[in-house]
Coordinates of N, CA and C in Angstrom, one line a residue:
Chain B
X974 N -11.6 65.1 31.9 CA -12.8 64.9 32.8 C -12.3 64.9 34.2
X975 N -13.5 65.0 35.2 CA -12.8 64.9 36.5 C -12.1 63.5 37.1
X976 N -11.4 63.8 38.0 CA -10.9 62.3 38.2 C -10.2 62.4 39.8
X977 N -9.9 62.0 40.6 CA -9.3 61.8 41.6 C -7.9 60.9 41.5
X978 N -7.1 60.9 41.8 CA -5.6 60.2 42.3 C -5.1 60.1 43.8
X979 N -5.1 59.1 44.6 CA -4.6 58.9 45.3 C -3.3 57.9 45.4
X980 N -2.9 58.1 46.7 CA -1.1 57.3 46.4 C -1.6 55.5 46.9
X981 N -1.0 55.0 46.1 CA -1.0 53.8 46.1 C -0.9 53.1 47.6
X982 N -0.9 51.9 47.4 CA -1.2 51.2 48.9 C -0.2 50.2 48.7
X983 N -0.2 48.8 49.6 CA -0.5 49.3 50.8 C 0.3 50.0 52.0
X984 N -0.3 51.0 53.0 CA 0.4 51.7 53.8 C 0.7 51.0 55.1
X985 N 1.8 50.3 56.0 CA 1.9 49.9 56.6 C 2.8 50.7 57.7
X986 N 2.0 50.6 59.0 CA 2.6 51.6 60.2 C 2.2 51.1 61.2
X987 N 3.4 51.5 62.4 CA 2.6 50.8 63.7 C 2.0 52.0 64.1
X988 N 1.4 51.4 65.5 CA 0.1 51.9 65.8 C 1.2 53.4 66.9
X989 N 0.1 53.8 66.7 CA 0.3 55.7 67.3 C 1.6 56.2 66.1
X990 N 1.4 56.3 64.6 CA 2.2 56.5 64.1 C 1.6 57.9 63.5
X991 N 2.1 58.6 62.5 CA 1.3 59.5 61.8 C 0.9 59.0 60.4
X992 N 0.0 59.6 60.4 CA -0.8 59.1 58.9 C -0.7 60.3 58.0
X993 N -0.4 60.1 56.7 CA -0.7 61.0 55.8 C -1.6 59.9 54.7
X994 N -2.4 60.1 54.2 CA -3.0 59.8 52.7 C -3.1 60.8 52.0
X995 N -2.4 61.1 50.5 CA -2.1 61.8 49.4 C -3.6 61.8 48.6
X996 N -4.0 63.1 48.4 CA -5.1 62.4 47.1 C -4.9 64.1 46.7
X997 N -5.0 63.9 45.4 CA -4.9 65.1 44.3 C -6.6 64.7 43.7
X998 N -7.3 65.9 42.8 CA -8.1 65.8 42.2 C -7.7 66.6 40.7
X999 N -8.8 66.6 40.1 CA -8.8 67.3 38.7 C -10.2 67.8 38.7
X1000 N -10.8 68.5 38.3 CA -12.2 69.1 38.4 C -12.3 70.5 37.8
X1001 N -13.6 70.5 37.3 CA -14.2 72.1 36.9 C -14.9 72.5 38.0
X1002 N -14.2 73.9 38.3 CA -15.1 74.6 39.0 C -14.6 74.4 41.3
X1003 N -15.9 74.4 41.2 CA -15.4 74.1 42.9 C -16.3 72.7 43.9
X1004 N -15.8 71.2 43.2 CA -16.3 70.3 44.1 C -16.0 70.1 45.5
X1005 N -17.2 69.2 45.4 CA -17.2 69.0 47.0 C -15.8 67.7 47.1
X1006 N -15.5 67.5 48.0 CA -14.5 66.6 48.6 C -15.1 65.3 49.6
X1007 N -14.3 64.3 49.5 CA -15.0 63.4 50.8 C -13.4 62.1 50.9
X1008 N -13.7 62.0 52.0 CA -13.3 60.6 52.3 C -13.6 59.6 53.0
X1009 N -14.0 58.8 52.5 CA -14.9 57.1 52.8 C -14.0 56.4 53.3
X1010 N -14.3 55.1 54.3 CA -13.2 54.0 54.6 C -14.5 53.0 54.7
X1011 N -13.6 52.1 54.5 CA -14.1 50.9 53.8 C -13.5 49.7 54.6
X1012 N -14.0 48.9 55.3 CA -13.8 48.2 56.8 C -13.8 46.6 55.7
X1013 N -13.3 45.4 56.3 CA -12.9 44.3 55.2 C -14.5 44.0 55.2
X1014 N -15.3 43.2 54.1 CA -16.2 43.0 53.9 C -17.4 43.7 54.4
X1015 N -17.1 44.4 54.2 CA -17.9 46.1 54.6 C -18.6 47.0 53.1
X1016 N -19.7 47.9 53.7 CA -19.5 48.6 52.3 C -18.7 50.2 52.7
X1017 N -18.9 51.4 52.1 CA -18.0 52.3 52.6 C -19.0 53.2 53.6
X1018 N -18.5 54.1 53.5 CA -19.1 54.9 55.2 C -18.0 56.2 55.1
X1019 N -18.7 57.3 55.1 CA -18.3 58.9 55.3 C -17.2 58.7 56.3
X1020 N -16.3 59.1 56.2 CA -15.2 59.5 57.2 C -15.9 61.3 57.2
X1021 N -15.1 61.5 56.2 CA -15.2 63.5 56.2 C -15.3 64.2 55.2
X1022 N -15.6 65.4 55.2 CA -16.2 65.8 53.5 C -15.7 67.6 53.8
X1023 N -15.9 67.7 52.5 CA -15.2 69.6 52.7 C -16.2 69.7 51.6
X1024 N -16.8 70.6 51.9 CA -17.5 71.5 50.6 C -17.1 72.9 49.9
X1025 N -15.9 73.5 50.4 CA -15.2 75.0 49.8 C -13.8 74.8 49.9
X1026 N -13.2 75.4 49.5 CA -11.8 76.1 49.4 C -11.6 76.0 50.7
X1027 N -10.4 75.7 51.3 CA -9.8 76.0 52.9 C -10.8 75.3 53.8
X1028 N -11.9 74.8 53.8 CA -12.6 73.5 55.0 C -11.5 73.1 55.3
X1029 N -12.0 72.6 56.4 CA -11.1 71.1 57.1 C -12.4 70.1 57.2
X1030 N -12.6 69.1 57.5 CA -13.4 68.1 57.2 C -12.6 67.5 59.0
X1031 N -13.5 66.7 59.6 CA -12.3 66.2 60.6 C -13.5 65.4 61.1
X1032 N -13.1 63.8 61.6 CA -14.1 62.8 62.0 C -13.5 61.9 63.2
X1033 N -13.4 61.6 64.3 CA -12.5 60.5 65.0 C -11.3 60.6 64.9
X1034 N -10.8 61.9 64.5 CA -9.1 62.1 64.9 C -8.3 62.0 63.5
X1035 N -9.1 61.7 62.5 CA -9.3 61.8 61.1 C -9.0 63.5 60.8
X1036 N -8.9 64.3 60.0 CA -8.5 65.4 59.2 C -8.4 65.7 57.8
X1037 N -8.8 66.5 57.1 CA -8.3 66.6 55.5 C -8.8 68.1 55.4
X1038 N -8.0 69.0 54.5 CA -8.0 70.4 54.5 C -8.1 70.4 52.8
X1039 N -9.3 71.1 52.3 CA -9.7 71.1 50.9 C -8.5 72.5 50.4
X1040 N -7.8 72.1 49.5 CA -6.4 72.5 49.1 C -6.9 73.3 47.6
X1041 N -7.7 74.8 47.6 CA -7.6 74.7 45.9 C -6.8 75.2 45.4
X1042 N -5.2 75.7 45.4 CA -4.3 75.9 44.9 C -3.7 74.9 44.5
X1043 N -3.7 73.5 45.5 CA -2.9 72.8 45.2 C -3.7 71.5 44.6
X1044 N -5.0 71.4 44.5 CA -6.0 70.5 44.2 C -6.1 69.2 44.7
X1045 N -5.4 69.3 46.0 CA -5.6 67.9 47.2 C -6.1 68.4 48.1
X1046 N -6.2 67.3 49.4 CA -7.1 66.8 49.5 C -6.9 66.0 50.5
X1047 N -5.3 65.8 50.8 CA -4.5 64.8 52.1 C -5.5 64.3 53.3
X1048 N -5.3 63.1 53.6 CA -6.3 62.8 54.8 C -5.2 62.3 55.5
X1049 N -5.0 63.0 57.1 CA -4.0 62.9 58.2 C -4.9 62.2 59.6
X1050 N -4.1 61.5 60.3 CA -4.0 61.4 61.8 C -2.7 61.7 62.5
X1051 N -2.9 61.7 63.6 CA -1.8 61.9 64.4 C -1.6 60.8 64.7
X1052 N -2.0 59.8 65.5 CA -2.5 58.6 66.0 C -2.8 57.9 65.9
X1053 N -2.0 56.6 64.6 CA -3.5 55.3 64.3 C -3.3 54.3 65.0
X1054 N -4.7 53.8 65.3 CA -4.6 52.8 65.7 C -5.1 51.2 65.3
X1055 N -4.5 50.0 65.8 CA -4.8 48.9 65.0 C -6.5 48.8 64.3
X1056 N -7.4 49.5 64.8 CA -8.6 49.7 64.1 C -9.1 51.1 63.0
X1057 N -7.7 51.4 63.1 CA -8.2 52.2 61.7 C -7.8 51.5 60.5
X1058 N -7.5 50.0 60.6 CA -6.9 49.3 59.3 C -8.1 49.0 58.6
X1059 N -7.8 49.8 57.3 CA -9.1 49.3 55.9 C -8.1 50.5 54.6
X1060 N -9.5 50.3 54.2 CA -9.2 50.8 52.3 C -10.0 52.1 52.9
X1061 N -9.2 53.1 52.4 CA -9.4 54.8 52.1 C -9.6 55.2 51.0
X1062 N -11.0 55.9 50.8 CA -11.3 56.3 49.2 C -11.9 58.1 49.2
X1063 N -10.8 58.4 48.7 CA -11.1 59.8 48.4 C -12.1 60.0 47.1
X1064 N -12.9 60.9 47.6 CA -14.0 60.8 46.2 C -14.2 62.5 45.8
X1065 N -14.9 63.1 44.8 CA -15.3 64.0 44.6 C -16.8 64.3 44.3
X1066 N -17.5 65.2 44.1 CA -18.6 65.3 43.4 C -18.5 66.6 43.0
X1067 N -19.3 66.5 41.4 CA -19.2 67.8 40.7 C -20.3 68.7 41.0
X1068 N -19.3 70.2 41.1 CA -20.3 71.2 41.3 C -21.7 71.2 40.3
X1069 N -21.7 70.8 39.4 CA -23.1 71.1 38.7 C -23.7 69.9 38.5
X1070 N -23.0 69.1 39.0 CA -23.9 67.1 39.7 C -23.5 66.7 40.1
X1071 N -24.2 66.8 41.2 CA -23.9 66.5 42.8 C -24.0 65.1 43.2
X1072 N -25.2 64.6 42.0 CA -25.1 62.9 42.3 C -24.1 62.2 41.6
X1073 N -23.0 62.9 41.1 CA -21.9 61.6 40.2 C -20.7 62.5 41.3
X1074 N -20.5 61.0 41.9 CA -19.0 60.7 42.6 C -18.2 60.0 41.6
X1075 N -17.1 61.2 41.9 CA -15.7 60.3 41.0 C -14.6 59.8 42.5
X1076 N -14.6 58.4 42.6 CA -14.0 57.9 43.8 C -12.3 57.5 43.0
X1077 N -11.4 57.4 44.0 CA -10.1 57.0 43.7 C -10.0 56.0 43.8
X1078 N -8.5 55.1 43.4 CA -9.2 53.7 43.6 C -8.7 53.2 44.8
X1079 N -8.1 54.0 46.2 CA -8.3 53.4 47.3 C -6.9 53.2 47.6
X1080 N -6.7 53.7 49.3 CA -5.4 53.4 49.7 C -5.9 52.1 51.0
X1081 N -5.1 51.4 50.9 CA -5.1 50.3 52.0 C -3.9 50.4 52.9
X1082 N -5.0 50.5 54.4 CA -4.1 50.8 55.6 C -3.7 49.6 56.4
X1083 N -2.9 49.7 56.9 CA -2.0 48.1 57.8 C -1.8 48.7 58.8
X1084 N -2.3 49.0 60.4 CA -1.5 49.4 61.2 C -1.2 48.2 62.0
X1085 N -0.1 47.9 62.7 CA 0.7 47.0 63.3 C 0.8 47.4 64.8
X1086 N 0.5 46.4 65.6 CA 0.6 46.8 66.7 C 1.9 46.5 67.5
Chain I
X85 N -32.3 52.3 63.8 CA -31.6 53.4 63.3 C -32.1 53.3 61.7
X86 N -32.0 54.7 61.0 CA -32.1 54.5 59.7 C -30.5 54.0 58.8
X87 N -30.8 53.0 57.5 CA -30.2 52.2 56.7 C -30.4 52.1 55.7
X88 N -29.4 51.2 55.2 CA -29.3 50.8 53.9 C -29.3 49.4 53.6
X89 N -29.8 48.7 53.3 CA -29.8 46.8 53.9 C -29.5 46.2 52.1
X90 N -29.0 45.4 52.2 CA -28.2 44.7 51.1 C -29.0 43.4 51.1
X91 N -29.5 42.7 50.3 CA -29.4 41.3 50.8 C -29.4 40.3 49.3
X92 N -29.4 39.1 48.9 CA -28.0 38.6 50.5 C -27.1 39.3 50.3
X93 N -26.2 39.2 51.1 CA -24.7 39.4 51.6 C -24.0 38.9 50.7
X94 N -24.1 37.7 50.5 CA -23.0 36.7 49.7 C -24.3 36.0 48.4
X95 N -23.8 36.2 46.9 CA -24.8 35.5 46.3 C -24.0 34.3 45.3
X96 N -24.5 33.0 45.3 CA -23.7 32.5 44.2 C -24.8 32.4 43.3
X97 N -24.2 32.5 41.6 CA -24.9 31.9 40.5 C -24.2 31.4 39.6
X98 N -24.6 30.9 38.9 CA -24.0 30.4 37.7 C -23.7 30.8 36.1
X99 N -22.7 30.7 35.8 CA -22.7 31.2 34.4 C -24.1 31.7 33.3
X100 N -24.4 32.3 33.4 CA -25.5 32.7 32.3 C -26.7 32.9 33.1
X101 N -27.2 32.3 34.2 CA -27.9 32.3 35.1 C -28.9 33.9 35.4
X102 N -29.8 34.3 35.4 CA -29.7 35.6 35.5 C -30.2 35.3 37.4
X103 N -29.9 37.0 37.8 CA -29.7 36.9 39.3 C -30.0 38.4 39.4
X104 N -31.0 38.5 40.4 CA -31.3 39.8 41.2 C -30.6 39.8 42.4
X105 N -30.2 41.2 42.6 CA -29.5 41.7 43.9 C -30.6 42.7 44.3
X106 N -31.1 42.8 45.8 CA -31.9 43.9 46.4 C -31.3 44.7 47.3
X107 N -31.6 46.2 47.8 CA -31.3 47.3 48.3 C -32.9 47.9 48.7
X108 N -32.5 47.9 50.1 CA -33.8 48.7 50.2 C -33.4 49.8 52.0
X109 N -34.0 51.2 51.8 CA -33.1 52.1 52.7 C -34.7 52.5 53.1
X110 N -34.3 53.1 54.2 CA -35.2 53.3 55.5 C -34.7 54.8 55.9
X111 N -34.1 55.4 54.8 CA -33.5 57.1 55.3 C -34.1 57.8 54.6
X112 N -35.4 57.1 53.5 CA -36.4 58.1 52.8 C -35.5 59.4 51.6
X113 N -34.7 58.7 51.2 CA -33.9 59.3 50.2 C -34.6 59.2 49.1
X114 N -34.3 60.3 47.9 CA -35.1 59.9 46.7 C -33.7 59.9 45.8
X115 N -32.7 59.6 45.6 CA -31.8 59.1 45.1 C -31.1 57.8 45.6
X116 N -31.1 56.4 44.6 CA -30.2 55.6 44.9 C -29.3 55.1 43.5
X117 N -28.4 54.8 43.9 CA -27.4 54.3 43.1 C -26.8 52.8 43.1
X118 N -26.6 52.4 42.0 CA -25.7 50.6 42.2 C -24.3 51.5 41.8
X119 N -23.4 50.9 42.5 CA -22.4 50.5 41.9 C -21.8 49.0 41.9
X120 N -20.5 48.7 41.2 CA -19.9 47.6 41.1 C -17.9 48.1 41.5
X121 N -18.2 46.9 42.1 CA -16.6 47.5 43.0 C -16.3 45.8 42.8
X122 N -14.8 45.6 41.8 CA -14.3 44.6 42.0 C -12.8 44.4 42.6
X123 N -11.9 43.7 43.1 CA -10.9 44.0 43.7 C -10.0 45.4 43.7
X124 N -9.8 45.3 44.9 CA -8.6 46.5 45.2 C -8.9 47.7 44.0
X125 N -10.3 47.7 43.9 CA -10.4 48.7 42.7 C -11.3 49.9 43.6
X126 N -11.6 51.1 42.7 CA -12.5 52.0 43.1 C -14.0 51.6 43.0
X127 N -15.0 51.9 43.3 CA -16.6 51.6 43.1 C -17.0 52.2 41.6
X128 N -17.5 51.8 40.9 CA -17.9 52.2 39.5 C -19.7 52.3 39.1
X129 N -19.7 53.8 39.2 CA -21.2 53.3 39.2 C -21.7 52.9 37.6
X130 N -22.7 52.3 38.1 CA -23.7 51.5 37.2 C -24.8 52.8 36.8
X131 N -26.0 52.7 37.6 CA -26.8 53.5 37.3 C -27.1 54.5 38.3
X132 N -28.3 55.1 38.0 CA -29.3 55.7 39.6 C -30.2 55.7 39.0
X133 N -31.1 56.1 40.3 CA -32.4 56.8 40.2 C -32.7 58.0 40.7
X134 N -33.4 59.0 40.2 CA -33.6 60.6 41.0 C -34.9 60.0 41.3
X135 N -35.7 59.5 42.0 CA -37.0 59.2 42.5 C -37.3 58.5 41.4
X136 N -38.5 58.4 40.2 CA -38.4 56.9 39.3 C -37.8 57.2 38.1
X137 N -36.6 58.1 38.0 CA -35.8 58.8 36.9 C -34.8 58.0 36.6
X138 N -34.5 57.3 36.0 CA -33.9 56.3 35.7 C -32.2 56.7 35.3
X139 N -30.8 56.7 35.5 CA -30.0 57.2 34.5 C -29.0 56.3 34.5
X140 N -28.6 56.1 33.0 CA -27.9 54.9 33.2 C -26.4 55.4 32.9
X141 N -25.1 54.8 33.3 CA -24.1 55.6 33.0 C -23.9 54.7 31.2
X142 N -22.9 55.4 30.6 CA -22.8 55.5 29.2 C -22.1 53.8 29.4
X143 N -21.3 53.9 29.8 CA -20.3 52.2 30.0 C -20.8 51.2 30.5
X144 N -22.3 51.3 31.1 CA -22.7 50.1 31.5 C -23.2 49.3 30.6
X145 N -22.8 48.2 31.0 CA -23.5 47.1 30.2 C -25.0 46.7 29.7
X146 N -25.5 46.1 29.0 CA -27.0 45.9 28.7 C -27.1 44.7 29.3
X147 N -26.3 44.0 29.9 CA -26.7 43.2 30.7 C -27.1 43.7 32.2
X148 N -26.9 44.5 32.7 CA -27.0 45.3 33.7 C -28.4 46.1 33.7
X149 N -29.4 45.4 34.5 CA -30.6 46.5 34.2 C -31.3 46.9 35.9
X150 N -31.9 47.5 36.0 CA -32.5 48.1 37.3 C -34.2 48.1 37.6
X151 N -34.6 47.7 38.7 CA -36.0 48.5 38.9 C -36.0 49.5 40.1
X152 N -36.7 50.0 40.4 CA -36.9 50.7 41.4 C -39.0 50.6 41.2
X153 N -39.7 50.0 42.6 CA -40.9 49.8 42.5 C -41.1 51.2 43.4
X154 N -40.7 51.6 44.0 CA -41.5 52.6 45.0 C -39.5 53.2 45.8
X155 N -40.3 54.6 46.7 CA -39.0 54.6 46.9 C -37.8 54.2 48.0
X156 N -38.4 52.8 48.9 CA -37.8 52.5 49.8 C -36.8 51.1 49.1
X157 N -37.0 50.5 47.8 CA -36.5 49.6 47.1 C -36.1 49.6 45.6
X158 N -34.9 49.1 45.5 CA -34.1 49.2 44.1 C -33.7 47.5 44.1
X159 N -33.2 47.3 42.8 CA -33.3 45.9 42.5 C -32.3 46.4 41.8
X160 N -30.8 45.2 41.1 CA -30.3 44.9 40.7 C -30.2 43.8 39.6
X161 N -30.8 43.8 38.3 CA -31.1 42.4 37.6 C -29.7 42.3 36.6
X162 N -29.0 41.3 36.4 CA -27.8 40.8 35.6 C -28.6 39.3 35.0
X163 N -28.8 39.8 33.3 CA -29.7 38.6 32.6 C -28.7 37.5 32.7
X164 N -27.6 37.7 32.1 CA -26.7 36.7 32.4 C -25.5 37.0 32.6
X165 N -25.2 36.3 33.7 CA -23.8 36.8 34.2 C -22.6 36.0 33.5
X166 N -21.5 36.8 33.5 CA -20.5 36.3 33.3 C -19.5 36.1 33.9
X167 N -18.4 35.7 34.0 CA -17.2 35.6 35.1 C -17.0 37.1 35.4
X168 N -16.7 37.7 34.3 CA -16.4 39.4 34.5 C -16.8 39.8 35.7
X169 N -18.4 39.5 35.9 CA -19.2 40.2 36.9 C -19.4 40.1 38.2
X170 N -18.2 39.0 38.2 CA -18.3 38.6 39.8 C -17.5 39.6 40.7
X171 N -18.1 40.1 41.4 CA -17.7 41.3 42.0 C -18.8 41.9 43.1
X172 N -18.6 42.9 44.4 CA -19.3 43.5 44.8 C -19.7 44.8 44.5
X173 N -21.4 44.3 44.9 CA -22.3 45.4 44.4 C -22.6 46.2 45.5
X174 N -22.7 47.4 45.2 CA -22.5 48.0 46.6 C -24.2 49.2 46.1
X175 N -25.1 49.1 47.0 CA -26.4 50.0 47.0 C -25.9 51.4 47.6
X176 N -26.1 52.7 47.1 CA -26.3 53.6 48.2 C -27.3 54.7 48.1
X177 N -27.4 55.5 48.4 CA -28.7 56.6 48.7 C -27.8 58.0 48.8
X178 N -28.6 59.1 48.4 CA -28.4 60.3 48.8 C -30.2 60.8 49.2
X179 N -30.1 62.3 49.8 CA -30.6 63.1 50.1 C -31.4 63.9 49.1
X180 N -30.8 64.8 48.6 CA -31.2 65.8 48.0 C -29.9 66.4 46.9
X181 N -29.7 65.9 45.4 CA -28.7 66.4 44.8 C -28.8 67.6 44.4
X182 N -29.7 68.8 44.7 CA -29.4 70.0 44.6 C -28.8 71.0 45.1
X183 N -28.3 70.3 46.2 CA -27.6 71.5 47.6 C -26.4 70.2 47.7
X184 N -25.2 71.4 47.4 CA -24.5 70.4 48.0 C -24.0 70.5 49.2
X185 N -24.8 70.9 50.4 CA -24.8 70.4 51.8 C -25.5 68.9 52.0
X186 N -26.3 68.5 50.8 CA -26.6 67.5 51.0 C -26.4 66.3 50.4
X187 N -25.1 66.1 49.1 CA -24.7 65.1 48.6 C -24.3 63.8 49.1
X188 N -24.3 64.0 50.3 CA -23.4 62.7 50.8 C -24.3 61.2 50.4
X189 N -23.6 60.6 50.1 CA -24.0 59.2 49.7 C -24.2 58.4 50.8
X190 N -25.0 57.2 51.6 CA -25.1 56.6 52.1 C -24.8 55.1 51.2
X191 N -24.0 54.5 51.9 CA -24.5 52.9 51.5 C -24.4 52.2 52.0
X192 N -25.0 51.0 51.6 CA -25.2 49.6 52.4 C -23.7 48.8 52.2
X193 N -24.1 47.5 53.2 CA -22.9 46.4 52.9 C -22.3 46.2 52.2
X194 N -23.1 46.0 51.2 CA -22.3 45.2 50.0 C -23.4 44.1 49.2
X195 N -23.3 43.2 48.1 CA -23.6 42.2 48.1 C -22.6 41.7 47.0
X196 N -21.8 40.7 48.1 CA -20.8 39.9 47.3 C -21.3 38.4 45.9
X197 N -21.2 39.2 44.7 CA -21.4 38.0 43.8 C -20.5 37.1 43.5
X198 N -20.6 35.8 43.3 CA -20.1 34.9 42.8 C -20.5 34.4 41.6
X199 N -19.5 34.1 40.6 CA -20.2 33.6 39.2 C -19.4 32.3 39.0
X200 N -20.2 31.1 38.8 CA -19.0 29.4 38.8 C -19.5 29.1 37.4

């Protein structure tokens, strides 16, 4: 079935460092892509989303390039800073149901000032 | 601004106790969704609605049940809770699931349960 994988947490970096978050998918066909952040006692909230092959998705200095040869999905910054610290959740939705998200179970960011 | 409102925020109940959680969105969506998100974990959904279409996922519980009265409100009913269930419930909305220019999910706060 479909599924998402992202790389475990938690990711700790000081601030103006580079960001990579890893997320691979599994899927039939050609889903949509997204990534959510999830602020502490928060609920989640759209960072960026790709809906084809080769998009880039990009939000607040945020990035992610829909990968279908390689079936990721990486979400980058150049630059983080002490308020990009929360839980990252790459999710998918399937081309032929659009309303079932398969979410990952979340990378947690630390940036350090 | 349009939303997703959670309330409460924080709920306590008690073992066996049954307890509603409410969701109600002001973005005129005709899909909403519960999920349950417990630590450091991913969100799992529970059910939806496609406007008063009910669908339940196959692993949810029968203690887990839903209304939806009209389409600005969904409800959350747990007949009896158990420790298991203490966890955040997270409400969200979409648009329109036939285009996927328009899948994106909206959701609310949260509502943090507690079960003693």
């Amino acid at each position: 079935g479909d599924s998402v994988t992202q790389m475990e947490g938690p990711v700790t970096l000081s601030e103006e460092a580079f960001l990579t978050i890893n997320c691979t998918y599994t899927a039939t066909g050609y889903p949509s892509l997204f990534w959510y952040v999830q602020y502490p006692g928060e609920g989640l909230q759209l960072l960026l989303k790709a809906t084809k092959a080769d998009d880039k998705g990009s939000n607040k200095g945020f990035e992610a390039t829909y990968r279908k040869e390689t079936t990721s999905f990486h979400l980058e910054k150049g630059s983080v800073q002490v308020s990009d610290s929360a839980v990252y959740f790459c999710a998918l939705s399937e081309p032929y149901n659009f309303n079932k998200f398969y979410f990952g179970s979340g990378t947690k960011l630390n940036v350090k000032p | 601004d349009a939303m997703v409102i959670q309330n409460p925020r924080y709920q306590v109940t008690q073992f066996g106790k049954p307890v509603t959680l409410s969701c109600s969105q002001t973005l005129n969506h005709n899909v909403m969704y519960w999920y349950q998100q417990k630590s450091s974990q991913a969100p799992k959904l529970l059910f939806h609605y496609y406007d008063k279409d009910f669908n339940n996922e196959a692993d949810t519980p029968d203690n887990f049940q839903s209304r939806r009265p009209n389409t600005s409100f969904c409800f959350l009913d747990i007949r009896s809770p158990g420790l298991g269930d203490a966890a955040m419930y997270l409400c969200a909305t979409s648009r329109d699931v036939t285009s996927v220019f328009h899948n994106e999910q909206f959701f609310g706060p949260g509502t943090r349960l507690t079960v003693l």
